[in-house]
Structure formats: structure tokens, C-alpha cells
PDB file of C-alpha atoms in Angstrom:
ATOM      1  CA  MET A   1      12.025  12.916  -9.721  1.00 90.00           C
ATOM      2  CA  ILE A   2       9.338  10.204  -8.333  1.00 93.00           C
ATOM      3  CA  THR A   3       7.645  10.370  -5.150  1.00 95.00           C
ATOM      4  CA  ILE A   4       5.214   8.368  -2.861  1.00 96.00           C
ATOM      5  CA  LEU A   5       3.442  11.344  -0.329  1.00 95.00           C
ATOM      6  CA  PRO A   6      -0.034  11.381   1.245  1.00 93.00           C
ATOM      7  CA  VAL A   7      -2.655  13.373  -1.011  1.00 93.00           C
ATOM      8  CA  GLY A   8      -6.315  15.111  -0.818  1.00 88.00           C
ATOM      9  CA  GLU A   9      -8.888  16.277  -2.998  1.00 87.00           C
ATOM     10  CA  PRO A  10      -9.094  15.783  -5.759  1.00 88.00           C
ATOM     11  CA  ASP A  11      -6.822  13.130  -6.542  1.00 86.00           C
ATOM     12  CA  LYS A  12      -7.986  11.049  -3.902  1.00 91.00           C
ATOM     13  CA  SER A  13     -11.830  11.232  -4.863  1.00 89.00           C
ATOM     14  CA  LYS A  14     -10.665  10.409  -8.684  1.00 90.00           C
ATOM     15  CA  TYR A  15      -9.058   7.306  -7.781  1.00 90.00           C
ATOM     16  CA  LEU A  16     -10.685   5.735  -5.259  1.00 90.00           C
ATOM     17  CA  GLN A  17     -14.516   6.327  -7.266  1.00 89.00           C
ATOM     18  CA  GLY A  18     -15.651   2.957  -7.810  1.00 86.00           C
ATOM     19  CA  THR A  19     -14.073   1.245  -5.525  1.00 88.00           C
ATOM     20  CA  GLY A  20     -16.381   1.301  -2.543  1.00 87.00           C
ATOM     21  CA  ILE A  21     -13.374   2.958  -0.346  1.00 90.00           C
ATOM     22  CA  ARG A  22     -14.294   5.511   1.970  1.00 87.00           C
ATOM     23  CA  GLU A  23     -12.444   8.501   1.338  1.00 87.00           C
ATOM     24  CA  ASP A  24     -12.115  10.059   5.202  1.00 86.00           C
ATOM     25  CA  ALA A  25     -12.215   6.343   6.282  1.00 88.00           C
ATOM     26  CA  CYS A  26      -7.710   6.185   5.005  1.00 94.00           C
ATOM     27  CA  GLU A  27      -5.014   8.181   3.243  1.00 95.00           C
ATOM     28  CA  LEU A  28      -3.936   7.372   0.029  1.00 96.00           C
ATOM     29  CA  LEU A  29       0.137   7.460  -0.998  1.00 97.00           C
ATOM     30  CA  LEU A  30       0.799   8.571  -4.988  1.00 97.00           C
ATOM     31  CA  MET A  31       3.492   8.030  -6.441  1.00 97.00           C
ATOM     32  CA  LYS A  32       4.341  10.530  -8.890  1.00 96.00           C
ATOM     33  CA  ASP A  33       7.209  11.237 -11.058  1.00 96.00           C
ATOM     34  CA  LYS A  34       6.325  16.042 -11.749  1.00 93.00           C
ATOM     35  CA  GLU A  35       2.538  15.277 -12.500  1.00 91.00           C
ATOM     36  CA  ASP A  36       1.790  12.092 -13.860  1.00 94.00           C
ATOM     37  CA  VAL A  37       0.125   9.558 -11.196  1.00 95.00           C
ATOM     38  CA  LEU A  38       2.481   6.231 -11.832  1.00 97.00           C
ATOM     39  CA  GLY A  39       0.811   4.070  -9.045  1.00 97.00           C
ATOM     40  CA  GLY A  40      -0.831   3.837  -6.046  1.00 97.00           C
ATOM     41  CA  VAL A  41      -2.026   2.342  -2.476  1.00 97.00           C
ATOM     42  CA  ALA A  42      -5.113   3.372  -0.099  1.00 96.00           C
ATOM     43  CA  VAL A  43      -4.996   2.488   3.529  1.00 97.00           C
ATOM     44  CA  THR A  44      -5.880   2.887   6.626  1.00 96.00           C
ATOM     45  CA  ILE A  45      -4.927   1.509  10.575  1.00 96.00           C
ATOM     46  CA  GLU A  46      -6.968  -0.318  12.780  1.00 95.00           C
ATOM     47  CA  ASN A  47      -6.435  -1.957  15.902  1.00 94.00           C
ATOM     48  CA  SER A  48      -3.028  -1.660  15.466  1.00 95.00           C
ATOM     49  CA  GLU A  49      -2.966  -3.470  11.817  1.00 96.00           C
ATOM     50  CA  LEU A  50      -2.022  -1.285   8.582  1.00 97.00           C
ATOM     51  CA  LEU A  51      -4.688  -2.210   7.132  1.00 96.00           C
ATOM     52  CA  LEU A  52      -3.656  -2.038   2.238  1.00 96.00           C
ATOM     53  CA  LEU A  53      -7.207  -1.186   0.681  1.00 95.00           C
ATOM     54  CA  LYS A  54      -6.002  -1.114  -2.579  1.00 95.00           C
ATOM     55  CA  LEU A  55      -2.660  -1.250  -4.119  1.00 96.00           C
ATOM     56  CA  PHE A  56      -2.402  -0.198  -8.011  1.00 96.00           C
ATOM     57  CA  VAL A  57       0.343   0.715 -10.771  1.00 97.00           C
ATOM     58  CA  GLU A  58      -1.566   2.193 -13.414  1.00 95.00           C
ATOM     59  CA  GLY A  59      -2.011   0.475 -16.397  1.00 93.00           C
ATOM     60  CA  ALA A  60      -0.707  -2.703 -14.889  1.00 95.00           C
ATOM     61  CA  ASP A  61      -2.438  -5.587 -13.242  1.00 92.00           C
ATOM     62  CA  LEU A  62      -0.874  -6.837 -10.421  1.00 93.00           C
ATOM     63  CA  SER A  63      -1.643  -9.899 -11.460  1.00 90.00           C
ATOM     64  CA  ALA A  64       1.055  -9.711 -14.621  1.00 92.00           C
ATOM     65  CA  LEU A  65       3.615  -7.417 -14.128  1.00 94.00           C
ATOM     66  CA  THR A  66       6.762  -6.009 -15.865  1.00 95.00           C
ATOM     67  CA  ALA A  67       9.804  -5.994 -14.389  1.00 95.00           C
ATOM     68  CA  GLU A  68       9.531  -1.352 -13.823  1.00 95.00           C
ATOM     69  CA  GLN A  69       5.834  -2.029 -12.543  1.00 96.00           C
ATOM     70  CA  ARG A  70       6.978  -4.923 -10.434  1.00 96.00           C
ATOM     71  CA  PHE A  71       9.394  -2.414  -9.257  1.00 96.00           C
ATOM     72  CA  MET A  72       6.939   0.417  -8.641  1.00 97.00           C
ATOM     73  CA  ALA A  73       4.649  -2.071  -6.702  1.00 97.00           C
ATOM     74  CA  ASP A  74       7.147  -3.142  -4.242  1.00 97.00           C
ATOM     75  CA  SER A  75       8.344   0.489  -4.074  1.00 97.00           C
ATOM     76  CA  LEU A  76       4.606   1.676  -3.296  1.00 98.00           C
ATOM     77  CA  LEU A  77       4.087  -1.286  -0.517  1.00 97.00           C
ATOM     78  CA  ARG A  78       7.419  -0.103   1.342  1.00 96.00           C
ATOM     79  CA  ALA A  79       6.069   2.809   1.719  1.00 97.00           C
ATOM     80  CA  ALA A  80       2.855   2.144   3.254  1.00 97.00           C
ATOM     81  CA  ALA A  81       5.287  -0.299   5.221  1.00 96.00           C
ATOM     82  CA  SER A  82       6.030   2.828   6.261  1.00 95.00           C
ATOM     83  CA  TYR A  83       3.509   5.230   6.499  1.00 96.00           C
ATOM     84  CA  GLY A  84       2.294   2.078   8.663  1.00 95.00           C
ATOM     85  CA  ALA A  85       5.405   2.151  11.912  1.00 93.00           C
ATOM     86  CA  ASN A  86       5.070   5.816  12.081  1.00 92.00           C
ATOM     87  CA  GLN A  87       1.058   4.432  13.278  1.00 93.00           C
ATOM     88  CA  TYR A  88       2.805   1.618  15.194  1.00 92.00           C
ATOM     89  CA  ALA A  89       0.955  -1.213  13.544  1.00 94.00           C
ATOM     90  CA  TYR A  90       2.284  -4.315  13.564  1.00 94.00           C
ATOM     91  CA  ARG A  91       0.941  -5.760  11.073  1.00 95.00           C
ATOM     92  CA  ILE A  92       0.314  -5.167   7.370  1.00 97.00           C
ATOM     93  CA  ILE A  93      -2.757  -6.695   5.949  1.00 97.00           C
ATOM     94  CA  SER A  94      -4.498  -7.335   2.501  1.00 93.00           C
ATOM     95  CA  GLU A  95      -7.408  -8.716   1.076  1.00 79.00           C
ATOM     96  CA  GLN A  96      -6.973  -8.032  -2.179  1.00 87.00           C
ATOM     97  CA  LYS A  97      -7.665 -10.578  -3.941  1.00 82.00           C
ATOM     98  CA  GLU A  98      -5.794  -9.212  -7.568  1.00 89.00           C
ATOM     99  CA  GLY A  99      -2.065 -10.095  -6.997  1.00 90.00           C
ATOM    100  CA  ALA A 100      -2.022 -11.633  -4.512  1.00 90.00           C
ATOM    101  CA  ASP A 101       1.163 -13.501  -6.533  1.00 91.00           C
ATOM    102  CA  PHE A 102       2.747 -10.035  -6.069  1.00 94.00           C
ATOM    103  CA  PHE A 103       2.357  -9.840  -2.331  1.00 95.00           C
ATOM    104  CA  ARG A 104       3.047 -13.518  -1.255  1.00 94.00           C
ATOM    105  CA  GLY A 105       6.167 -13.741  -3.264  1.00 94.00           C
ATOM    106  CA  GLU A 106       6.315  -9.991  -1.171  1.00 94.00           C
ATOM    107  CA  GLY A 107       7.217 -12.532   1.583  1.00 95.00           C
ATOM    108  CA  PHE A 108       2.639 -11.615   2.598  1.00 96.00           C
ATOM    109  CA  ALA A 109       0.938 -15.066   3.948  1.00 96.00           C
ATOM    110  CA  LEU A 110      -2.338 -15.862   4.488  1.00 92.00           C
ATOM    111  CA  ASP A 111      -3.857 -16.780   7.906  1.00 91.00           C
ATOM    112  CA  ASP A 112      -6.295 -18.888   9.441  1.00 91.00           C
ATOM    113  CA  SER A 113      -9.868 -15.787   8.102  1.00 88.00           C
ATOM    114  CA  GLY A 114      -7.757 -15.840   4.341  1.00 85.00           C
ATOM    115  CA  ARG A 115      -6.192 -12.541   4.460  1.00 90.00           C
ATOM    116  CA  MET A 116      -2.813 -11.550   3.200  1.00 95.00           C
ATOM    117  CA  VAL A 117      -0.077 -11.007   6.381  1.00 97.00           C
ATOM    118  CA  LEU A 118       2.941  -9.925   7.044  1.00 96.00           C
ATOM    119  CA  PRO A 119       4.660  -8.309   9.898  1.00 95.00           C
ATOM    120  CA  THR A 120       5.809  -4.755   9.107  1.00 94.00           C
ATOM    121  CA  SER A 121       9.242  -5.477  11.088  1.00 92.00           C
ATOM    122  CA  ALA A 122       9.580  -7.725   7.531  1.00 93.00           C
ATOM    123  CA  ILE A 123      10.092  -4.494   5.763  1.00 93.00           C
ATOM    124  CA  VAL A 124      10.849  -1.205   7.776  1.00 90.00           C
ATOM    125  CA  LYS A 125      12.992  -2.329   9.491  1.00 81.00           C
ATOM    126  CA  ILE A 126      12.798   0.044  13.630  1.00 70.00           C
ATOM    127  CA  CYS A 127      15.970   1.774  14.786  1.00 65.00           C
ATOM    128  CA  LYS A 128      16.048   1.826  18.671  1.00 63.00           C
ATOM    129  CA  GLU A 129      16.864   5.040  20.740  1.00 63.00           C
ATOM    130  CA  SER A 130      20.139   3.287  23.106  1.00 55.00           C
TER     131      SER A 130
END
């Protein structure tokens, strides 16, 4: 069974090592098939925005994904968006240069500062109670 869940140590250190991302300043959601890590996404909430710090699929280049790898990347993005929606983030921002075509394909657009931006509502539908 495939899961996408927040992780702590030692996984957090292992997957963020060398990225420049502070472990104490983000959440790391890992996609696993039993114990095998398939990919992950590091996120943080800042000013009611979900910042995608790093999205990765194991063994893949985000700019050249196979259909299966694209499905995994899309699933990680949706898990991150859901996490953000639960934290009241109204939009998702990615400054990750790798995979710009993937992000554009998911609906992200460049804003005036060169960041890829997408309203959270484009991925997560918020149901209002009546």
C-alpha cells in the first residue's frame, strides 16, 4: 500500500541533506510503498501560503518524467496541497527551478517575481458546511 505521510528523524535529515532546507523549518511528506521511499515533498507555511521547497521522485529528473513518475509527482503535489489547505494556505508557491514544465502542466503560472504560483483551490476543493 502506498502512503504519503509527514516524517521525522532520521528520514528528514537523510532526504534534506545537502538541500539547504532547514529541517526544523519545514514538513517532509514521504511517499512510501511499505518501506520503499518513492518520493517526497518538503513544504512550509508562510503568510498563509504553502511554499514547496523541494518536490522529488526517487531516481527521476522532474524535467523528464515517465508517466508513472508523473503520477507520483502529481500525487505528492496533491498531498502537499491538502496539507496546505488544512493549514489555511490560500495558494501554493514553488521556487523550484527543476521541473518547471511539470509545474506549468499542473496549472502553475509565473508571478511578477518569477515564482510559480497556483491557488490551492485549483487542486483541493473546500467543502463549506451548510
